[in-house]
Each structure stands twice: as C-alpha cells, then as structure tokens.
XYZ file of C-alpha atoms in Angstrom:
653
model
C 0.298 0.304 -0.123
C 1.464 3.433 -0.951
C 1.149 5.989 1.451
C 1.576 9.431 0.688
C 3.878 11.571 2.650
C 2.415 14.501 4.367
C 3.345 18.080 2.802
C 6.070 19.451 5.331
C 5.695 23.625 5.596
C 8.295 25.259 3.541
C 11.459 26.915 4.770
C 9.904 30.331 4.139
C 7.038 29.836 6.752
C 9.233 28.415 8.643
C 11.168 31.385 8.939
C 9.087 34.261 8.034
C 6.730 33.808 11.162
C 9.563 33.934 13.810
C 11.674 36.604 12.570
C 8.909 38.711 11.805
C 7.337 37.695 15.431
C 10.153 38.919 17.459
C 11.054 42.296 14.955
C 7.687 43.258 16.251
C 9.055 42.573 19.725
C 12.103 44.201 19.534
C 10.864 47.224 17.912
C 7.574 47.319 20.933
C 10.350 46.764 23.560
C 12.568 49.407 21.917
C 10.095 51.813 21.980
C 9.362 51.656 25.300
C 12.757 51.915 26.347
C 13.453 54.877 24.079
C 9.880 56.426 25.152
C 10.959 55.995 29.587
C 13.854 57.645 28.359
C 12.366 60.206 26.631
C 9.567 60.708 29.070
C 11.803 60.236 32.329
C 14.687 63.057 30.819
C 12.275 65.886 30.206
C 10.128 65.362 33.282
C 14.303 65.792 35.087
C 14.594 68.749 32.745
C 11.729 70.199 34.307
C 12.498 69.361 37.899
C 16.244 70.591 37.604
C 14.824 73.771 36.208
C 12.466 74.196 38.906
C 14.744 73.064 41.961
C 17.576 75.825 40.867
C 14.800 78.528 40.829
C 13.958 77.874 44.511
C 17.588 77.199 45.353
C 18.677 80.747 43.385
C 15.927 82.774 45.322
C 16.550 81.282 48.491
C 20.225 82.262 48.060
C 19.191 85.524 46.844
C 16.950 86.233 49.862
C 20.016 84.813 52.027
C 22.694 87.151 50.697
C 20.194 89.957 50.845
C 19.663 89.272 54.251
C 23.216 89.700 55.121
C 23.798 92.837 53.756
C 21.245 94.553 55.286
C 22.234 93.005 58.752
C 25.593 93.543 57.952
C 25.539 97.784 57.135
C 22.253 98.185 60.049
C 24.588 97.384 62.701
C 27.442 99.830 61.226
C 24.143 102.028 60.877
C 23.001 101.378 64.636
C 26.549 101.927 66.211
C 26.460 105.332 63.879
C 23.742 106.604 64.615
C 24.249 106.380 68.348
C 28.029 107.879 67.298
C 26.160 110.846 65.860
C 23.979 111.538 68.872
C 26.717 111.455 71.273
C 28.519 114.284 69.575
C 25.886 116.456 69.456
C 26.190 116.587 73.413
C 27.870 119.694 74.466
C 31.040 117.955 76.161
C 33.013 115.129 75.019
C 35.791 112.987 76.645
C 39.087 113.152 75.264
C 40.622 112.259 72.071
C 42.106 109.454 73.207
C 39.381 107.989 75.388
C 37.340 108.174 72.021
C 39.714 106.609 69.608
C 39.771 103.957 72.201
C 36.401 103.338 72.077
C 36.009 103.485 68.698
C 39.146 101.118 68.424
C 36.971 98.705 70.607
C 33.686 98.833 68.330
C 35.841 98.477 65.243
C 37.331 95.446 67.137
C 33.994 93.690 67.648
C 32.199 94.008 64.357
C 34.356 92.306 61.444
C 32.382 94.021 59.246
C 33.931 97.587 60.118
C 37.392 97.892 58.845
C 38.004 101.505 60.248
C 35.575 104.098 62.036
C 36.542 107.904 61.760
C 34.919 111.264 62.407
C 35.977 114.301 60.571
C 35.041 117.823 61.642
C 33.549 120.488 59.330
C 37.003 120.780 57.186
C 37.409 117.333 56.082
C 40.419 116.482 59.009
C 40.160 113.496 61.214
C 38.778 114.415 64.537
C 38.546 110.820 66.373
C 39.427 107.949 64.612
C 39.891 104.201 65.285
C 43.014 103.410 63.513
C 46.233 103.241 65.933
C 47.870 106.339 64.285
C 45.690 108.251 62.534
C 46.899 109.752 59.405
C 47.050 113.656 58.343
C 44.689 113.384 55.555
C 41.805 115.685 54.354
C 38.403 114.209 52.893
C 36.349 117.484 51.565
C 36.767 116.207 48.457
C 35.046 113.151 48.992
C 31.582 113.247 47.245
C 30.062 111.317 50.480
C 31.776 114.906 52.480
C 30.231 117.231 49.891
C 26.947 115.622 49.803
C 26.869 115.678 53.644
C 27.681 119.134 53.760
C 25.551 120.972 51.437
C 22.556 118.877 52.122
C 20.481 118.174 55.665
C 19.713 114.742 54.931
C 20.719 112.696 58.379
C 20.355 109.800 56.623
C 22.750 106.467 55.691
C 24.711 106.891 53.019
C 26.553 104.026 51.171
C 29.132 105.267 48.448
C 31.395 102.566 46.506
C 33.130 100.981 45.722
C 36.211 103.235 45.842
C 40.167 102.954 47.062
C 40.937 103.608 51.301
C 43.166 106.846 51.272
C 44.589 104.845 54.342
C 44.798 101.529 53.433
C 44.891 101.881 49.198
C 42.213 98.913 49.365
C 38.881 98.857 47.575
C 36.279 100.024 50.400
C 32.345 100.698 50.398
C 31.907 104.022 52.697
C 28.874 104.170 54.994
C 28.312 107.791 56.406
C 26.229 109.846 57.912
C 25.835 113.924 58.806
C 26.862 115.395 62.214
C 25.261 118.347 62.982
C 26.352 121.427 66.157
C 23.174 122.157 68.473
C 21.804 124.239 66.278
C 21.996 122.190 63.150
C 24.775 123.433 61.253
C 27.123 121.117 59.804
C 30.398 119.510 61.996
C 31.550 116.707 60.341
C 31.238 113.289 58.818
C 31.045 110.037 60.786
C 32.266 107.371 58.085
C 32.388 103.688 58.314
C 34.838 101.369 55.931
C 33.867 98.068 54.769
C 36.625 96.666 52.895
C 35.362 94.670 49.951
C 37.268 91.543 50.439
C 34.135 91.232 53.886
C 31.734 90.125 50.929
C 34.058 88.869 48.806
C 35.220 85.815 51.546
C 31.852 85.440 52.127
C 30.045 84.827 48.229
C 33.595 82.667 47.677
C 32.564 80.074 50.065
C 29.062 79.651 47.751
C 29.269 76.690 44.529
C 27.658 78.713 41.322
C 29.230 76.460 38.720
C 31.595 77.696 36.349
C 30.519 81.285 35.253
C 28.246 81.706 38.057
C 28.325 85.053 39.477
C 26.883 87.531 42.768
C 26.590 91.029 42.367
C 25.868 93.809 45.078
C 24.904 96.655 43.099
C 23.247 100.188 44.625
C 19.543 100.732 43.129
C 20.297 103.067 40.478
C 22.625 100.043 39.430
C 25.701 101.195 40.466
C 27.795 97.823 40.789
C 29.949 97.957 44.448
C 30.285 94.137 44.538
C 30.476 91.627 41.608
C 32.220 87.755 42.762
C 34.022 86.148 41.088
C 35.229 88.956 38.575
C 35.685 92.690 39.259
C 33.136 94.726 36.431
C 34.851 97.987 36.285
C 33.173 100.368 34.465
C 29.863 98.236 34.275
C 26.509 99.171 35.685
C 23.257 97.024 35.646
C 21.365 100.762 34.901
C 20.525 99.557 31.264
C 19.407 96.693 32.032
C 16.075 94.604 31.586
C 16.353 94.364 35.436
C 16.427 97.593 36.708
C 13.752 99.057 33.517
C 11.196 96.198 33.641
C 11.749 93.591 36.698
C 12.340 95.911 39.530
C 9.672 98.415 39.172
C 7.372 95.170 39.234
C 8.477 94.156 42.605
C 11.337 93.932 44.769
C 12.177 90.045 43.805
C 12.068 87.456 41.356
C 13.363 84.941 38.794
C 14.585 85.388 35.322
C 16.638 84.131 31.920
C 18.474 86.710 29.629
C 22.133 87.463 28.419
C 24.904 88.533 31.129
C 25.954 91.947 30.133
C 29.210 91.214 31.959
C 30.576 88.309 29.897
C 27.683 87.452 27.368
C 26.329 83.910 28.514
C 22.912 83.061 28.801
C 21.774 82.696 32.452
C 19.257 81.936 35.374
C 19.341 84.884 37.931
C 17.634 85.029 40.615
C 17.376 88.911 42.233
C 16.182 90.510 45.417
C 16.287 94.366 46.753
C 17.686 94.560 50.401
C 15.133 95.859 52.950
C 15.754 99.323 54.449
C 18.534 100.140 52.207
C 19.300 101.450 48.342
C 20.925 98.031 47.745
C 20.047 95.012 45.327
C 21.904 91.198 45.068
C 21.642 88.920 42.142
C 23.057 85.513 42.187
C 23.703 83.694 38.523
C 23.868 81.094 37.126
C 24.828 79.747 33.888
C 22.467 77.182 31.709
C 24.884 74.186 31.616
C 25.548 74.601 35.832
C 21.744 74.793 36.516
C 21.318 71.415 34.268
C 24.914 69.942 35.033
C 23.089 67.276 37.036
C 20.265 66.824 34.385
C 23.036 66.114 32.034
C 25.039 63.329 33.845
C 21.676 61.503 35.016
C 20.871 61.927 31.323
C 24.347 60.222 29.898
C 23.808 57.613 32.796
C 19.569 56.904 31.320
C 21.417 56.686 27.905
C 23.450 53.886 29.169
C 20.487 51.817 31.146
C 18.930 51.968 27.639
C 21.547 50.962 25.976
C 22.038 47.757 27.884
C 18.290 47.001 28.274
C 18.126 47.021 24.346
C 20.893 44.995 23.517
C 19.350 42.967 26.388
C 16.369 43.270 23.869
C 18.329 42.322 20.917
C 20.197 38.949 22.858
C 16.865 37.909 23.898
C 15.014 38.074 20.897
C 17.968 36.275 19.072
C 17.310 33.587 21.719
C 13.838 33.802 21.528
C 13.577 33.542 17.171
C 15.951 30.633 17.786
C 13.311 29.038 20.302
C 10.479 29.893 17.586
C 12.207 27.985 14.813
C 12.980 25.091 17.333
C 9.695 25.161 18.191
C 7.882 25.121 14.265
C 10.597 22.732 13.446
C 9.310 20.067 16.122
C 5.686 21.052 15.534
C 6.438 19.964 11.772
C 8.252 17.047 12.885
C 5.356 16.080 15.480
C 2.841 16.432 12.683
C 4.065 14.583 10.219
C 4.758 11.475 12.896
C 1.252 12.206 14.162
C -0.053 11.431 10.745
C 2.345 8.530 10.127
C 0.944 6.959 13.490
C -2.561 7.688 12.857
C -2.207 6.074 9.449
C 0.229 3.231 10.890
C -1.947 2.457 13.975
C -3.945 4.526 15.482
C -3.425 2.914 19.190
C 0.340 3.390 18.947
C -0.516 7.002 20.263
C -3.579 7.242 21.854
C -6.156 5.167 23.800
C -9.279 4.374 22.137
C -12.093 3.193 24.012
C -15.032 1.814 23.305
C -18.199 2.587 25.556
C -22.205 1.033 25.382
C -25.006 3.279 26.087
C -24.753 3.055 29.723
C -20.793 4.221 29.435
C -20.181 0.899 30.217
C -15.806 -0.314 28.628
C -16.405 -2.561 26.415
C -13.017 -2.477 24.567
C -9.732 -0.552 25.528
C -6.591 -0.667 23.216
C -3.322 -1.282 24.821
C -2.257 1.583 24.886
C -3.867 2.567 28.124
C -1.502 0.551 30.401
C 1.287 3.032 29.556
C -1.190 5.731 30.154
C -2.976 4.499 33.314
C -0.792 1.541 34.313
C -3.826 -0.688 33.790
C -4.156 -3.713 31.252
C -7.089 -3.496 29.233
C -8.726 -6.590 31.029
C -8.598 -4.426 34.323
C -10.709 -1.815 32.652
C -13.279 -3.668 30.749
C -16.522 -3.893 32.193
C -16.088 -0.782 34.507
C -18.542 2.494 34.361
C -16.178 4.450 32.606
C -17.918 7.854 34.766
C -16.710 5.583 37.942
C -13.026 5.884 36.840
C -13.281 9.501 37.059
C -12.282 11.739 39.857
C -15.074 13.063 41.470
C -14.720 16.937 41.001
C -14.789 15.982 37.027
C -17.976 13.599 36.655
C -20.575 16.377 36.624
C -19.071 18.038 33.535
C -18.157 15.097 31.595
C -21.950 14.040 31.972
C -23.193 17.324 30.654
C -20.737 16.900 28.265
C -22.516 13.274 26.839
C -25.973 15.460 27.137
C -25.096 17.515 24.017
C -22.680 14.767 22.326
C -25.959 13.013 20.535
C -26.225 15.867 18.472
C -22.985 17.057 17.977
C -22.238 15.279 14.660
C -17.973 16.583 14.982
C -17.734 15.250 18.428
C -17.293 16.616 21.381
C -13.863 17.337 23.419
C -13.653 16.957 27.166
C -10.144 17.124 29.222
C -10.854 15.425 33.261
C -8.433 13.450 35.526
C -8.091 10.065 36.044
C -6.379 7.619 38.729
C -3.223 5.934 37.565
C -2.957 2.196 38.726
C -0.070 3.923 41.113
C -2.951 6.141 42.679
C -0.949 9.456 41.220
C -4.013 11.641 39.322
C -3.128 12.049 35.468
C -4.555 14.898 33.013
C -6.561 13.227 29.736
C -7.979 14.913 27.286
C -10.734 13.265 25.251
C -12.584 13.034 21.867
C -15.893 11.237 22.226
C -18.097 10.516 19.310
C -20.813 8.000 18.245
C -20.810 5.782 15.873
C -22.615 5.817 12.838
C -24.765 3.856 11.155
C -26.498 5.145 7.819
C -25.626 8.490 9.082
C -27.577 7.739 12.343
C -26.187 7.639 15.838
C -25.368 4.130 16.714
C -25.118 2.293 20.117
C -21.854 2.863 21.175
C -18.989 5.879 21.826
C -15.727 5.707 20.688
C -13.693 7.731 22.584
C -9.646 8.541 22.202
C -7.902 9.646 24.972
C -4.412 11.438 25.599
C -2.242 12.114 28.031
C -1.813 15.995 28.806
C -0.392 15.925 32.404
C 2.400 17.516 31.058
C 0.625 20.049 29.387
C -1.646 20.892 31.971
C 1.867 21.189 34.542
C 3.203 23.943 31.670
C -0.255 25.523 32.137
C -0.237 25.900 35.907
C 3.155 27.151 35.725
C 2.758 29.803 33.372
C -0.435 30.430 35.045
C 1.192 31.169 38.190
C 4.545 32.717 36.666
C 2.337 35.500 34.733
C 0.185 35.914 38.394
C 3.917 36.145 40.137
C 4.829 38.673 37.008
C 1.912 40.386 37.374
C 2.056 41.561 41.052
C 6.040 41.797 40.675
C 5.255 44.916 37.973
C 2.992 46.675 41.223
C 5.331 45.978 43.975
C 8.232 48.227 44.460
C 11.375 45.876 45.020
C 12.939 47.461 47.305
C 10.396 48.085 50.513
C 7.830 45.531 49.559
C 5.456 48.080 49.192
C 2.802 49.029 46.421
C 4.696 50.880 43.135
C 3.581 54.007 41.869
C 1.057 52.404 39.871
C -0.704 50.338 41.695
C -1.249 53.171 44.248
C -2.646 55.377 41.295
C -5.192 52.407 40.644
C -6.268 52.423 44.240
C -6.981 56.009 44.728
C -9.018 55.454 41.487
C -10.855 52.816 43.258
C -10.921 54.786 46.456
C -12.015 57.832 44.821
C -15.114 56.531 43.267
C -16.110 54.110 46.425
C -15.871 56.617 49.232
C -17.058 60.262 49.353
C -14.618 61.015 52.005
C -11.184 60.480 51.446
C -7.877 61.466 52.551
C -4.441 61.387 50.923
C -0.845 61.664 52.869
C 2.725 62.343 51.301
C 5.522 61.860 52.773
C 8.978 62.728 51.808
C 12.177 61.609 53.853
C 14.231 65.120 54.761
C 17.652 65.338 53.134
C 17.831 61.894 51.916
C 20.198 62.756 49.254
C 22.492 64.241 52.404
C 21.381 60.856 53.916
C 23.057 58.637 51.284
C 25.766 60.998 50.940
C 27.037 60.710 54.042
C 26.261 56.811 55.440
C 26.159 55.294 52.058
C 23.551 53.682 49.748
C 23.008 50.710 51.954
C 21.896 52.662 54.891
C 20.027 54.621 52.579
C 18.412 51.608 51.079
C 18.282 49.921 54.760
C 16.540 53.339 56.108
C 13.798 53.524 52.862
C 13.158 49.648 53.785
C 12.086 50.279 57.468
C 10.377 53.609 56.950
C 8.262 51.208 54.293
C 7.928 48.370 56.645
C 6.737 51.264 59.388
C 4.308 53.042 57.000
C 2.799 49.178 56.134
C 2.117 48.463 59.658
C 0.460 52.319 60.003
C -2.142 51.355 57.465
C -3.019 47.316 57.703
C -4.880 47.912 60.779
C -6.898 50.683 59.432
C -8.203 49.726 55.571
C -5.705 52.053 54.070
C -2.735 52.038 51.192
C 0.749 52.670 51.620
C 2.666 52.990 48.409
C 6.410 53.573 47.633
C 5.714 57.053 45.281
C 9.442 57.313 43.697
C 12.824 57.622 45.222
C 12.675 58.803 48.865
C 8.815 59.437 48.620
C 5.805 57.580 50.026
C 2.729 57.769 49.661
C -0.795 56.647 51.889
C -4.303 56.551 50.855
C -7.157 56.616 53.233
C -10.758 55.632 52.296
C -13.003 57.227 55.039
C -10.632 59.197 57.147
C -11.187 63.008 57.223
C -9.113 65.784 57.762
C -8.243 65.090 61.709
C -7.857 61.299 61.419
C -5.276 61.771 58.293
C -3.138 64.473 60.504
C -3.579 62.324 63.672
C -1.597 59.175 61.422
C 0.678 61.379 59.620
C 2.089 62.598 63.346
C 1.878 59.431 64.860
C 3.872 58.202 61.475
C 6.470 61.060 62.101
C 6.590 60.174 66.096
C 7.117 56.337 65.158
C 9.661 57.077 62.152
C 11.850 59.053 64.968
C 11.870 56.055 67.298
C 13.353 54.425 64.894
C 16.437 56.351 66.042
C 18.356 56.785 62.581
C 20.891 59.042 62.349
C 21.150 61.605 59.438
C 24.419 64.093 59.242
C 22.664 66.503 57.286
C 19.849 67.052 58.521
C 19.753 69.711 61.608
C 17.968 67.830 63.784
C 20.624 65.087 63.731
C 18.557 62.085 62.641
C 16.028 60.976 60.094
C 12.708 62.697 59.855
C 10.470 62.684 57.165
C 7.447 65.816 56.008
C 4.294 64.723 55.619
C 1.456 66.693 53.096
C -2.342 66.096 54.210
C -5.158 66.576 51.512
C -8.785 65.281 52.375
C -11.375 65.648 49.818
C -14.181 67.779 49.560
C -16.710 69.153 47.381
C -14.458 71.026 45.134
C -11.809 67.544 44.450
C -12.778 66.622 41.032
C -10.445 63.600 40.947
C -7.837 62.090 42.519
C -5.067 63.796 40.281
C -6.363 66.943 42.289
C -6.467 65.218 45.794
C -2.977 63.838 45.603
C -1.713 67.478 43.768
C -3.081 68.860 46.892
C -1.187 66.561 49.398
C 2.064 67.101 47.168
C 1.316 71.324 47.556
C 1.209 70.589 51.490
C 4.536 68.212 51.472
C 6.126 71.593 49.906
C 5.077 73.911 52.075
C 6.050 71.611 55.206
C 9.790 70.767 52.944
C 9.395 74.364 52.392
C 8.855 75.907 56.131
C 11.600 73.899 58.051
C 10.725 70.098 57.131
C 9.930 67.621 60.124
C 6.398 68.714 60.252
C 3.323 67.758 58.928
C 0.917 69.958 56.856
C -2.545 69.685 56.029
C -4.417 71.486 52.502
C -7.304 72.515 52.270
C -8.888 71.774 55.508
C -6.345 73.616 58.222
C -6.805 71.017 60.952
C -3.297 71.087 63.029
C -0.700 73.004 59.920
C 2.803 72.469 60.583
C 2.438 70.527 63.886
C 5.682 69.018 65.052
C 6.684 66.040 65.907
C 7.620 66.643 69.409
C 8.476 69.851 71.738
C 12.214 69.567 71.135
C 11.638 68.450 66.907
C 10.907 71.795 66.175
C 13.568 73.330 68.243
C 16.206 70.586 66.171
C 14.615 71.805 62.925
C 16.571 74.685 60.980
C 13.467 77.750 61.987
C 11.850 79.309 58.772
C 12.658 82.694 59.601
C 14.441 84.825 56.890
C 17.379 85.525 58.823
C 18.236 81.517 59.432
C 16.871 80.373 55.876
C 19.050 77.364 54.830
C 19.704 77.389 51.409
C 20.415 73.827 49.982
C 23.262 73.059 47.466
C 24.385 76.056 47.790
C-alpha cells in the first residue's frame, strides 16, 4: 500500500513567522525603552530647572539679608555716635579713639571708623596711628556738607586713602546743636568682607553674585570685578524691579555675554540690590549626568532585548521545526496504528467500557482486561464527573463529536490529566449505540499551563510591587486611589518625603539609604494595615498613603503618629539639622471641590512642599486646616532649622 507522505511546511513559512514576531517584539520593547528615557529626561529637566529656581531665590534672599544685617549693625553704631557727638561735652580724644577701636574690633565688618570735622580733617578715629589726610573733596563729604539729609549714605566702591584697598563707605552727617554742619562720621567695609563670604558658595562655572546700588551702580561682583559696568540699562532695572522687589529671570549677561538664569532681591531698608546668576550648563549639569546614565542603562536594556530576541527567534524556529516533526509523525502513526499514540475506548450506551486499546497500560498503568466492564464515570475524578455527564447529554447532537479534559487515577494512585474526544458511532448517517473515545495524556501540558499561569500571576504581582520596600509601587497606588475615589465620598491622602535624604545617602552610603527606606516602608505598611489604608512607594524617597473613609483629623493624627514612630527608629542623619532621620508630610482630604484623584494628590503634594519649605520635619494639611505644620514633639522643632528669613538654609548652595 502506498502511503503519501504529508507535506512539510516550507522553509519560507518556518523562517518568516519567527522573524516577524521577533521584529515586532524588538520594535515594541525598543519604543517603550526609548519613550521611557525621553519622558524621564523631560521630567528630570523640568525638575532641575524648578529646583534651581528655588535654590537661587533662597540664596538671593539670604545674601540680601546678609547685606542688610551687615549694614544695619553699622548704622546703629553710627546713629549712636552721631547722637553722642551732638552733646556739648565729650571725653578726651584718646578715650574716644579707644572706644572707636573697641567697636571696630568687635564688629568684623568694620575696617575703619573715623569722625571728620567740618573741614574734612580727622577728629576721632579707630586707627592706632591716624594719617594726616583731608577728605573734604570726597563725594560723600560734599553731599553731607551741602545737604541736611541725616540718613545713611552708602558710597563705593572706592580706594581707601589710608590702606589703598577697595572699600564701601557708610557715612552720616554730624550737626551742631543749632543744626549746622559739624562733620561726617564714616565706617568703611573692605570689599573682601563680602567676596570672602561669597566665595564659599558654589555656583558652578561662570556663576556670579552681584551687590549693586538701587541705581544700578555695581559695588561688589564675585568672582570677577566689573569695572566700568552697571545695571542701569538692563531689563532687571528697567522692567523687573519696578514690578516687585524680588524675582527670577533668564537673559544674556551684560558682563560676559553668556545666557544665565538669575534670581534677584532688593535689600530691605537700604538702597541695595543682590543678584545670583548661574549658566544654563551649570543649572542643568546634574540633569546632563542623569541623561548620560539613563542613556547607558537604555543601551544596556536594548542590548538585552536584542539578545533575548535572538534567543526567542531560535526557540520559535525550533518550536516550529518540532511541531512540524510531531505533525508528520502523528499523521504517520495514525495511518499505521491509531492505538500507538492514543488510547482508544469503546463505550456502550450506559457508559460501560466494552473495549480499550493496549496503550492504556502506558497511560493509566492498567491492562485492557482490568478496564473492560467498568463504568466510565466511576473511574473519573469526583470533581470532573458532572462536567463529563453534561457533555454526554450534548453528544448525541454533535456530529463532529465533543472534546473534554478530566482527571483519572492511575494504578499507582497518582492523578493523570486526559484529553478525550467522544463521538457516537454512525450507522446510515444516524448515531449508533456505542461511543468511540480517544484518550491522550496531557498531564505535562497541564502542568506547564499551571506553571505559566503561576508565573504570569507572579509577574503581574511584581509589576505592581516596589522591589526595595515590598510596598505597592506608584502604578498600584494610582489604581487604588482611582477605585477609592469612586467608592468613598470621604478620602484622605498623605504624601511623605524623607528629609535630607541625599545627604543621608552621601554621608552613610547607599546601603544605609536603602535600609532606611526599607524600615520606613515596613513602618508605613504596619501603620495602615489595621485601618484599611494603602501605603505605597511613590518614587525615590517619597511615599504615599491613601485612607478611604478618613477625614482630615484622622489623617493628620496618622501623619503625627508616622513622624513619631520614624523618630523612634533612631536613624542618625548627619545631613539633617535635627541629627536624625525625619520626614515631611503633606495631607489632603477630599472636599466637594475635589474633582478627581489627581487633584487630591496634587493638594497633598502642595502641602508636602509647604512642609519642606517651612523647615521640614513637620505635617502640613491642605484645604482643611486641622493642625497646620504641627511638629513631631516639643524638641523636634527646636532641632529643625527655623524658617525666619535670618536663618533660611540654602540647599545645595
């Protein structure tokens, strides 16, 4: 008998399908990786610009306060001295000179403190050996002589006739009892006093600090001088300062022609202006480093994708080759003997086994004689009997037969999964009185399917879990808050950020940082476990908690509890003013005006920013003001940097 060999799949079909699948796989993953890198880069750039603006505004404010306090201290001394000199009697010159030297020695900013008479000659001085000079030609002396204005005048920069060094002169008019001109008192500040302070600040390459008069005249510019230049014709003096005393802008520097971001602030009480400028390259330096790192990571990921694709293509080709071989062998086996691969069973109309092929011994471990005469349903696993019986009731109407999967017990008491095809025998086109059934062992396939299902479940769980803290990740958090927002009219959100975490990492190492995040994650999970809340790692050192059904008071109580328990962890933080690891918490509660979960999260994030801005280590509530900025304990705020302008800290300055 001639048996026609089944047609094998062509080489073109074997190769084209795997190549197409792998190509689509590589393109999809590559697009995801590149899209993630671009999105992350854009977000990181915006964050870098926003952070730089905050830092530069804070620095400009601190420098304005520094200049104001420096001059105000001298102003108070000069005011007392002018009042004293109006008295009719004075101590000896030696006594007053000694007093002036004592004042100058106690105030670091004062270089020289001198009293000139109405002719411009030195009357009293803090100098050990006053020089024989006359300052009647100085512009400040002429101003005080010709004007009755008793206010403090700030002049400079100029060269001291005594030391020959650049100075800034602070002068006041001295009057006789009748109001006539009696001379000038002058206190000088060496320019180095400001530049020595400014040089401790790191503004990056081509960064600069400028102290100028309100008319644009430059008094101090660090790191390079600016002889012959002023700010009178710049956008700053012409447009920005008239709108407000402080701000932030970007424009081309009039000093070196570079495009720079700068913050400015007018000094309170005195006609001075402070600007802090940084180049765009300096502002975005850390962003560029992050982009390079992300590019390296993305390249590594793409290389892994390509390698995985190559392996997958090989596996797909092998699978197709094996499937073709199996199909060919299956066709041949069916032509030769249908019993070799499958178990053939013949049942009567009552489900009693009338015949079973020899291959049953390999599948179930029983001989055909042991199986004949038994009721088929009695050999099935109890959980599968109902399903097979239901299939049997439909079988008479199924011309092509029906398929079922069920379990049976082998001779060795193990369970085997079988795939069965049932069909009524046909006589003259009508169903006969017997059922033909072919059985195939699919235990291994079922095990593999179970393994795949378990793996898919595990992968789905990992995709929603943070690998470091084992908390739900941001994706899981967003899904939870969406569901909670739809289900609960009352809902609160806590945004939690670890204070000075970068300094904690830099000071103690990334392993300590990771351990700290793990401890905080465990603490947060425990804090919400009993109240139906949801704690998640939002990203980096930031965490989030969703409290369904919680009002603002309950949310703030939980915020205080969390900060207290984190304090009790006793984790030292050398970068924190408190000396230990603390967190800042922003709390937001759903109100009638809260339209969506994103608004609620944004309100909590805004409250968190307020907590960070006002000194960290505190809880701040948004919208509903329950206990705004409540400290951890009476001692906690004492260890937190005060938020007054005089003590504002400048991060990463």
